Short mmCIF file of C-alpha atoms and ligand atoms in Angstrom, two decimals:
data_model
loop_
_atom_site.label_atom_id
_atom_site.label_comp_id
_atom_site.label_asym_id
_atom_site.label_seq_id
_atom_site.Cartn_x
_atom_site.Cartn_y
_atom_site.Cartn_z
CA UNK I 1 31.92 -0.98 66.03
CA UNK I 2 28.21 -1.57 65.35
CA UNK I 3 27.26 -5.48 64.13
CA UNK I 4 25.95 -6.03 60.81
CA UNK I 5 22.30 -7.29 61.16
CA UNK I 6 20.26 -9.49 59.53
CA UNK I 7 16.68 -9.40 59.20
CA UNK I 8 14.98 -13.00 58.19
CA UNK I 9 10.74 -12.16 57.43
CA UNK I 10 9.38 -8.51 56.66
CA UNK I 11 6.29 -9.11 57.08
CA UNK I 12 4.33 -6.05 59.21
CA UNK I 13 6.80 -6.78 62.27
CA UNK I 14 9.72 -7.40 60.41
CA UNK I 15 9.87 -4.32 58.11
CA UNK I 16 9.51 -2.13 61.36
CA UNK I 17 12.31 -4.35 62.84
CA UNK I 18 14.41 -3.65 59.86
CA UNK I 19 13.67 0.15 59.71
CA UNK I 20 14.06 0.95 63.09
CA UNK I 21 17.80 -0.95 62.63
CA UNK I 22 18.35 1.13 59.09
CA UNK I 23 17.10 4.39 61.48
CA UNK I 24 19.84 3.99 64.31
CA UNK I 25 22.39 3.06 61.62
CA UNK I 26 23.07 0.00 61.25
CA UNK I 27 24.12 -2.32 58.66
CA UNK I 28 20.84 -4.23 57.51
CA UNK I 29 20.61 -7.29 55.55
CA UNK I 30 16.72 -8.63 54.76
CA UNK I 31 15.64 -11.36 53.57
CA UNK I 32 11.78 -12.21 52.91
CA UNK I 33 10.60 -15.58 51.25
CA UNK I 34 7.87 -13.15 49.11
CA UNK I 35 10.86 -10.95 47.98
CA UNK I 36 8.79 -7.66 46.88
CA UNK I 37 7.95 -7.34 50.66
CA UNK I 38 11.59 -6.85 51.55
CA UNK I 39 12.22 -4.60 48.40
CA UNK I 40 11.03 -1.23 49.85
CA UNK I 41 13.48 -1.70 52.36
CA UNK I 42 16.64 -1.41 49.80
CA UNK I 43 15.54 2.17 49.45
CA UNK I 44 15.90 2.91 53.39
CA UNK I 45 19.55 1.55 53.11
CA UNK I 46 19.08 -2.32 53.60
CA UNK I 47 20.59 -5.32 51.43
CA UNK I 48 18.61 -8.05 49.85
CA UNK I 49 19.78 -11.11 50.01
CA UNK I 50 18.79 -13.72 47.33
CA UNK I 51 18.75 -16.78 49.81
CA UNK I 52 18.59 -17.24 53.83
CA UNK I 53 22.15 -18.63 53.71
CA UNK I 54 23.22 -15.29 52.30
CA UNK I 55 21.84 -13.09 54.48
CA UNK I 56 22.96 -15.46 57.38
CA UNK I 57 26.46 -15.41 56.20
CA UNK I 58 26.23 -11.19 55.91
CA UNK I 59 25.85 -10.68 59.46
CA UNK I 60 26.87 -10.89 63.28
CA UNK I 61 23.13 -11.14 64.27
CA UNK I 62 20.44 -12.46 62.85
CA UNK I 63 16.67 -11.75 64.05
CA UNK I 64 14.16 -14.15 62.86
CA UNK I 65 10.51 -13.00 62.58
CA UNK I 66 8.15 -15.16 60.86
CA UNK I 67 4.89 -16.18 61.67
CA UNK I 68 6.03 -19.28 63.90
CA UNK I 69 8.24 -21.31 64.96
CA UNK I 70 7.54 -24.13 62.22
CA UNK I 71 8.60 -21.39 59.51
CA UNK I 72 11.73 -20.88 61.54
CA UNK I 73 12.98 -24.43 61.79
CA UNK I 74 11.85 -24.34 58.01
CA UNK I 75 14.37 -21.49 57.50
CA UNK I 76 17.23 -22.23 59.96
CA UNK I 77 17.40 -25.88 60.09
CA UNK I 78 17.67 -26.10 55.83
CA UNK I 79 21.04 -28.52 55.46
CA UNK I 80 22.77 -25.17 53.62
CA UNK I 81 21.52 -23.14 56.20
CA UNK I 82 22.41 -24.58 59.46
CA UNK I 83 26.08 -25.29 59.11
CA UNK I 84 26.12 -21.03 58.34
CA UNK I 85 24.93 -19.98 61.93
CA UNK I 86 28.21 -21.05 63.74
CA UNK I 87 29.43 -18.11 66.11
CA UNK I 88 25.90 -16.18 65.15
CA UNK I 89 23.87 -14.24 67.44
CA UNK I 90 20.11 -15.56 66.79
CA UNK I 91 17.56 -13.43 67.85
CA UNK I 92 14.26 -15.11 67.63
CA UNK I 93 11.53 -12.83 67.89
CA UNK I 94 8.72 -14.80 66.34
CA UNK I 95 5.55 -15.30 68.71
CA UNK I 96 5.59 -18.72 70.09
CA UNK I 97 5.37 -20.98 72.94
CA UNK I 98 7.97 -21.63 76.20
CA UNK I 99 8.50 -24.76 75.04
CA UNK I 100 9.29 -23.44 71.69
CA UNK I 101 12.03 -21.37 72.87
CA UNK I 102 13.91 -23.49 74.49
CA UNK I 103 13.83 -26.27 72.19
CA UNK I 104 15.13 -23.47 69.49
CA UNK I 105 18.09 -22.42 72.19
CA UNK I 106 19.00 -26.04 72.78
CA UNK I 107 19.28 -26.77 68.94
CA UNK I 108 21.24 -23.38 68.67
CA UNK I 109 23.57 -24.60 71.23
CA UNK I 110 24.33 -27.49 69.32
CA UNK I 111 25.14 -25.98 65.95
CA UNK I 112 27.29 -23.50 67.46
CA UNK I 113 24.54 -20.71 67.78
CA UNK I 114 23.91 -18.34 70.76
CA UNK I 115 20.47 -17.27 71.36
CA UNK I 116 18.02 -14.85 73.00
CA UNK I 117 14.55 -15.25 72.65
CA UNK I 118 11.73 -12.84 72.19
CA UNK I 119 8.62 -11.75 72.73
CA UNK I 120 7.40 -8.60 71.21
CA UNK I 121 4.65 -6.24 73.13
CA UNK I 122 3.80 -4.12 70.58
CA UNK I 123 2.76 -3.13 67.16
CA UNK I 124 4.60 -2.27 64.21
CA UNK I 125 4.33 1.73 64.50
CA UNK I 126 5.70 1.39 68.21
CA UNK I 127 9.26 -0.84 66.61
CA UNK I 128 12.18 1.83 67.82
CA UNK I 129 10.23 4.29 69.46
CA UNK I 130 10.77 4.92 73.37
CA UNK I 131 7.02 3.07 74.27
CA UNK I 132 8.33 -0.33 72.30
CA UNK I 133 8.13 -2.77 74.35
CA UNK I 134 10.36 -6.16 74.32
CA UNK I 135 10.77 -9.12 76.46
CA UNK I 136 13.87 -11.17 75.89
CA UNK I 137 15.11 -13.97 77.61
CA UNK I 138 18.31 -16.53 77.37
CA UNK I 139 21.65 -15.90 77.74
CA UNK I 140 22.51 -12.73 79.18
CA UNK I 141 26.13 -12.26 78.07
CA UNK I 142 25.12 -11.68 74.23
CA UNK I 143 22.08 -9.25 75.90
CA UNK I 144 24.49 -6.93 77.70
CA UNK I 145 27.21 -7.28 75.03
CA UNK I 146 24.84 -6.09 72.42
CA UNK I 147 22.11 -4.12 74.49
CA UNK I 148 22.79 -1.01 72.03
CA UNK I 149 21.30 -2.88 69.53
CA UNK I 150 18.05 -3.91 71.13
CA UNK I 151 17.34 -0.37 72.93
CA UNK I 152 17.38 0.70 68.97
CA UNK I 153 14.18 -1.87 68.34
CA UNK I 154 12.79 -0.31 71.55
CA UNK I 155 12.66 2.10 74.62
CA UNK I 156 11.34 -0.80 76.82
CA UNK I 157 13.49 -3.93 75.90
CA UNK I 158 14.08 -5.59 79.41
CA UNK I 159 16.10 -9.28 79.71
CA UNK I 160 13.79 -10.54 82.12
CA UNK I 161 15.63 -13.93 82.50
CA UNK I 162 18.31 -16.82 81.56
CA UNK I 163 15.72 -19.43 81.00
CA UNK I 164 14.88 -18.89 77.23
CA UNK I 165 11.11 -19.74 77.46
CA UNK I 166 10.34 -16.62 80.03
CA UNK I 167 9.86 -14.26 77.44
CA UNK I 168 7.53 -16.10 75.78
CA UNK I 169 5.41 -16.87 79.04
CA UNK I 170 5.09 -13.49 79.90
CA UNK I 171 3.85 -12.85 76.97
CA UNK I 172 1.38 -15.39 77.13
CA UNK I 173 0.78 -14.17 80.13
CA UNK I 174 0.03 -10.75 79.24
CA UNK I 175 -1.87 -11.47 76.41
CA UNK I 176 -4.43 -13.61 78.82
CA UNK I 177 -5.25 -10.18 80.39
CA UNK I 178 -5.35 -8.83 77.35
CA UNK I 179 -8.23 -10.90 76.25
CA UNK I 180 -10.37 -10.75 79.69
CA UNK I 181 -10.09 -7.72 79.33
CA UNK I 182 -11.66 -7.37 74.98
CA UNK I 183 -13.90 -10.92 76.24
CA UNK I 184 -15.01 -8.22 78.99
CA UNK I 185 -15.97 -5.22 76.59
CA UNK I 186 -17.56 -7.89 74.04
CA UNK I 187 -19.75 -8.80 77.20
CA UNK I 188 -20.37 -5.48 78.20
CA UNK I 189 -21.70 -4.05 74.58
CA UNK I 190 -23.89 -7.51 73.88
CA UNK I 191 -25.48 -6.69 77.88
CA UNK I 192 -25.55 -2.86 76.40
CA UNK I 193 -27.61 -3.54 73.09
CA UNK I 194 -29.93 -5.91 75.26
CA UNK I 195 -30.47 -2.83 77.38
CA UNK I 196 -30.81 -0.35 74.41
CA UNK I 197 -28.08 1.41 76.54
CA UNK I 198 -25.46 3.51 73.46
CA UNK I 199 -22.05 1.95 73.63
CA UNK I 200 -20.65 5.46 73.62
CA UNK I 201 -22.16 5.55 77.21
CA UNK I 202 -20.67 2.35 78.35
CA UNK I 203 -17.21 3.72 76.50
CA UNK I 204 -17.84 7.01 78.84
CA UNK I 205 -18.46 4.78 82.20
CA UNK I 206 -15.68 2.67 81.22
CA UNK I 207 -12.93 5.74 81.11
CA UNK I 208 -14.25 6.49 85.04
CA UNK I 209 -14.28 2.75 86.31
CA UNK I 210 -10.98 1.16 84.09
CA UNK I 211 -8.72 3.27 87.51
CA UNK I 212 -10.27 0.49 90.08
CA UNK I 213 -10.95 -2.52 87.78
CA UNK I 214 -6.75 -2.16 87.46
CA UNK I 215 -6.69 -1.83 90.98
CA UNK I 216 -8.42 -5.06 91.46
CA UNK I 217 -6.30 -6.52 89.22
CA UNK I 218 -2.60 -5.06 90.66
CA UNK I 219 -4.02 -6.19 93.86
CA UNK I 220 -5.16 -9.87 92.70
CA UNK I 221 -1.69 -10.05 91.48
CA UNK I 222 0.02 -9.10 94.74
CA UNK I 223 -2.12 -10.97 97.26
CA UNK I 224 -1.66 -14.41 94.72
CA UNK I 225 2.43 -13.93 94.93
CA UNK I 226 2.20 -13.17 98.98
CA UNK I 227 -0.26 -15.98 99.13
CA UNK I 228 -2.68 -13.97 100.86
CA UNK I 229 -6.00 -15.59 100.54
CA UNK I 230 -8.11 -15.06 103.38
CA UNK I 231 -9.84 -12.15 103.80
CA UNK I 232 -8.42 -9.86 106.00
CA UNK I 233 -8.37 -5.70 106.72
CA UNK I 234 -6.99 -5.04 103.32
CA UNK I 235 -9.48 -7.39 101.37
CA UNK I 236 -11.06 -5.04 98.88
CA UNK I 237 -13.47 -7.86 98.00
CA UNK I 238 -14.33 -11.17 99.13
CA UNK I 239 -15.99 -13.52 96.54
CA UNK I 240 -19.19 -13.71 97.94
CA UNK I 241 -20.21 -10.31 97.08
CA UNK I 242 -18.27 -10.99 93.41
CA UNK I 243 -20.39 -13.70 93.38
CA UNK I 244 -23.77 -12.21 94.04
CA UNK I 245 -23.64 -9.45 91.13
CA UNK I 246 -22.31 -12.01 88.73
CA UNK I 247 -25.16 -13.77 89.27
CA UNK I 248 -27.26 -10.40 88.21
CA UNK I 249 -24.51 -10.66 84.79
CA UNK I 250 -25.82 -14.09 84.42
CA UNK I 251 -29.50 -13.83 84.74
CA UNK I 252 -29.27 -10.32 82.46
CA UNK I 253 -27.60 -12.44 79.97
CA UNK I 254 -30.26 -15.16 80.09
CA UNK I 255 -32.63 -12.87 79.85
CA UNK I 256 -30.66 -11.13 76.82
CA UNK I 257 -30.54 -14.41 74.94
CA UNK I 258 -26.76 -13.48 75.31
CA UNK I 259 -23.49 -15.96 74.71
CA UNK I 260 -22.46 -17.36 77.69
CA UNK I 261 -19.90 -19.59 76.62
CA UNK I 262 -17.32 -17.62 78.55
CA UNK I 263 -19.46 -16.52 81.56
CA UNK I 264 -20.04 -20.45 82.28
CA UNK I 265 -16.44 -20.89 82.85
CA UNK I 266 -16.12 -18.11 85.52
CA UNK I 267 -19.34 -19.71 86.81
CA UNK I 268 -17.21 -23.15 86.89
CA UNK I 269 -14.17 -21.55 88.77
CA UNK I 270 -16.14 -19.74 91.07
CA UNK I 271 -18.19 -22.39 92.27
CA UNK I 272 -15.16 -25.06 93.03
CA UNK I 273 -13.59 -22.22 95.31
CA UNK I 274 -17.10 -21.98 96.73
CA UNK I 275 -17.71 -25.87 97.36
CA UNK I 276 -14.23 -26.02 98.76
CA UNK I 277 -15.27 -23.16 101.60
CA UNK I 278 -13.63 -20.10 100.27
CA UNK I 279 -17.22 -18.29 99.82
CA UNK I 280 -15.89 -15.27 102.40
CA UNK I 281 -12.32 -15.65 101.05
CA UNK I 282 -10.29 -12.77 99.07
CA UNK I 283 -10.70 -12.89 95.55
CA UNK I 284 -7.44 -13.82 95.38
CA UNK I 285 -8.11 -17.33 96.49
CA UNK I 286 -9.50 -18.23 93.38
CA UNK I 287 -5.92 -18.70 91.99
CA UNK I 288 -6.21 -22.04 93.62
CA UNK I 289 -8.49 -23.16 91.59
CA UNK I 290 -6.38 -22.63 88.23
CA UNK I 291 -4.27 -25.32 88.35
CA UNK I 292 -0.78 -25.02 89.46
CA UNK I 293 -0.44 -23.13 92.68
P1 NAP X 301 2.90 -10.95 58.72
O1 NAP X 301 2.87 -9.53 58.24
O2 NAP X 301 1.81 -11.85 58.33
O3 NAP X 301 4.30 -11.57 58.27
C1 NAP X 301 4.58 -12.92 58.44
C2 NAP X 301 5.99 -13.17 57.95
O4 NAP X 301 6.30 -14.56 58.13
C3 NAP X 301 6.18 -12.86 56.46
O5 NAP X 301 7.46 -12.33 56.29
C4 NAP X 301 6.04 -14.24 55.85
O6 NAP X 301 6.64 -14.36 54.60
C5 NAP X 301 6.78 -15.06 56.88
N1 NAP X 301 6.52 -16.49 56.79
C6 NAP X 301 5.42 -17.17 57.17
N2 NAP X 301 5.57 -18.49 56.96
C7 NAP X 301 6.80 -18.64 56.43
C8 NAP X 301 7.54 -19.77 56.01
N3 NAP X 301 7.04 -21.02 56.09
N4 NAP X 301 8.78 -19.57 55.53
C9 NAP X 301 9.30 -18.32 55.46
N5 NAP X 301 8.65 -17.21 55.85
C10 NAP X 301 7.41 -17.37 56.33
O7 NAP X 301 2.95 -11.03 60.30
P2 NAP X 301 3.61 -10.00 61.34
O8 NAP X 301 2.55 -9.13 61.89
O9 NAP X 301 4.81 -9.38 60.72
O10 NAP X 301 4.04 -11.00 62.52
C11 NAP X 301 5.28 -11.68 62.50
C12 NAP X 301 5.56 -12.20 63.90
O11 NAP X 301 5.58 -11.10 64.82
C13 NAP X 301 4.48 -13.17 64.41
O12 NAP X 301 5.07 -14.18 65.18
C14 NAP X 301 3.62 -12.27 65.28
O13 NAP X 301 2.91 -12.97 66.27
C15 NAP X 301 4.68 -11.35 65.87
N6 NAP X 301 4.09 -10.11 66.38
C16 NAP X 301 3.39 -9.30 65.55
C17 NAP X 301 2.79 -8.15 66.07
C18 NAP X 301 2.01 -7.21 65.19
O14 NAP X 301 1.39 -6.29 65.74
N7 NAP X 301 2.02 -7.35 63.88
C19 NAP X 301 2.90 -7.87 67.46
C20 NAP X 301 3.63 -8.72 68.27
C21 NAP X 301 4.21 -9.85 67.72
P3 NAP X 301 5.80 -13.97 53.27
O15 NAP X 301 5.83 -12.49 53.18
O16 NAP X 301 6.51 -14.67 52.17
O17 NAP X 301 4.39 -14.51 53.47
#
C-alpha cells in the first residue's frame, strides 16, 4: 500500500516535489499559503486542502518546504495544527541550519511526530529524475520503511545519518564549494576584463584545467581526513609555491583596481599557516587554520 502524502509550500521546489509524487502515483494532498500556486497541481491529480490542519490530517507523510524554518514553526506549531501531527511522518525539506534540524526533530518527538530531515541538492527540473539528489538524515526506521517514496523525489536520495542536523551540514558544506568555486569565476572574469582577455577564452581554458583544480580539491579532502599535512612524496603542492602565484593574483588585482574583499581573506589564512611554520607544508595543512580541527 502506497502512503497518502502531503505536500505543505509549492513554491518552485514544492510543485516539483508534488509532481514528481503525482508522477510515481501517489496520493497527493497540497497545501500553499498563496493558494493559486498550488491550483495547477489539482489538474496533475493532487488535492487542495483549504487549511494546513487539513492537509495534515489527509496524510501518512507530510513534507514541508517553505522558505525556512521560521515559516515552518509558523505552520506546524499553530495550536490547531500541532495536536494533528501525532503518529505523522514529517519530512522537512526546507533549507536550513544543523541546529535547525534538530531542534525541529526534538519538538517532533514531543508531539508525537517522527522526523527525517532534508537537504535538497538540486533544482526543481532535477525533482524525480535519476540525477536528483537528496540528503536526509534522522531516524532511519521511517527512511527504510518508506524509502519507495523518497527514490520517487530522486535517483540519488542517500540517509547519510541518525543525527538529524547532518543533512543540513553537508549541505552547507557543499554549498561552501559551491561558492569558491562562482567567487573563483567572478575573480577570474574581473582579472579577464582587466586583461582585455574574452571570457569565452577563459570559459575554453577553464573546460581543460576544471580535471586538476578537482583533483586538488579530492586530494585536499583526503589528506585533511588522514591528517596528512606535511609534505611528503605524494604532495602535489606545498603552499609556498600556492603562495608565490597568489601573490601574482594579488598584485594583478591591485593593479586591476579589482575587489579584493575575498582575496584578503585567503591572504589572512595563508599567512597564519605561514607564521606558524607550515610555509613547505601540504596544502592541506591549511585546514588548521579554519577553526575546529
Ligand atoms: P519559492 O518558490 O520562493 O517558494 C517558497 C515557498 O515558501 C512558497 O510556497 C511560499 O508560500 C512559502 N512560504 C514562505 N514563507 C511562508 C510562511 N511564513 N508561511 C507559509 N508559507 C511560506 O522557493 P523555492 O525555490 O520553492 O524554495 C523552497 C525551499 O527549497 C527553500 O528552503 C530553498 O532553499 C529550498 N531549495 C530550493 C532549491 C531551488 O532550486 N529552488 C534548491 C534546493 C533547495 P507563498 O507561495 O504563499 O509565498
Amino acid at each position: 500500500m502506497k502512503p497518502s502524502m502531503s505536500v505543505l509550500g509549492t513554491g518552485r521546489m514544492g510543485s516539483a516535489l508534488a509532481r514528481a509524487l503525482l508522477q510515481a502515483g501517489y496520493r497527493t494532498t497540497v497545501w500553499n499559503r498563496t493558494r493559486e500556486k498550488a491550483e495547477p497541481l489539482t489538474a496533475l491529480g493532487a488535492t487542495l486542502a483549504p487549511t494546513v490542519r487539513q492537509a495534515i490530517d489527509a496524510s501518512e507523510i507530510v513534507i514541508v518546504n517553505v522558505s525556512d524554518y521560521a515559516a515552518t514553526a509558523a505552520l506546524l506549531r499553530a495550536n490547531d495544527v500541532a495536536p494533528g501531527l501525532a503518529g505523522k511522518l514529517i519530512v522537512e525539506l526546507t533549507s536550513g541550519t544543523p541546529e535547525g534540524a534538530r531542534e525541529t526533530s526534538g519538538w517532533a518527538a514531543t508531539h508525537g511526530a517522527q522526523y527525517i530531515d532534508g537537504a535538497i541538492l538540486a533544482t526543481p527540473d532535477f525533482i524525480g529524475t535519476d540525477a536528483g539528489t537528496i540528503l536526509l538524515s534522522g531516524a532511519l526506521e521511517p527512511f527504510t520503511a518508506n524509502e519507495t517514496v523518497f527514490r520517487a523525489l530522486g535517483g540519488n536520495v542517500q540517509h547519510i545519518g541518525t543525527e538529524p542536523g547532518r543533512a543540513n551540514a553537508l549541505d552547507s558544506a557543499l554549498l561552501a564549494l559551491m561558492w569558491g568555486a562562482l567567487f573563483g569565476g567572478l575573480h577570474a572574469i574581473a582579472v579577464c576584463r582587466a586583461e582585455d582577455i574574452d571570457v569565452g577564452e577563459l570559459g575554453r581554458q577553464w573546460k581543460a584545467t576544471a580535471p586538476v583544480v578537482e583533483g586538488l580539491v579530492a586530494d585536499l579532502i583526503k589528506r585533511t581526513g588522514a591528517g596528512r599535512f606535511a609534505s611528503d612524496a605524494e604532495t602535489l603542492s606545498s603552499i609556498s609555491p600556492h603562495y608565490g602565484a597568489f601573490q601574482h593574483l594579488k598584485d594583478l588585482m591591485e593593479a586591476g583596481s579589482i575587489d579584493r574583499t575575498v582575496v584578503d581573506g585567503y591572504d589572512a589564512i595563508f599567512s597564519r599557516a605561514i607564521a606558524s611554520g607550515h610555509l613547505h607544508d601540504d596544502f592541506a595543512a591549511l585546514s588548521q587554520f579554519m577553526g575546529k580541527a
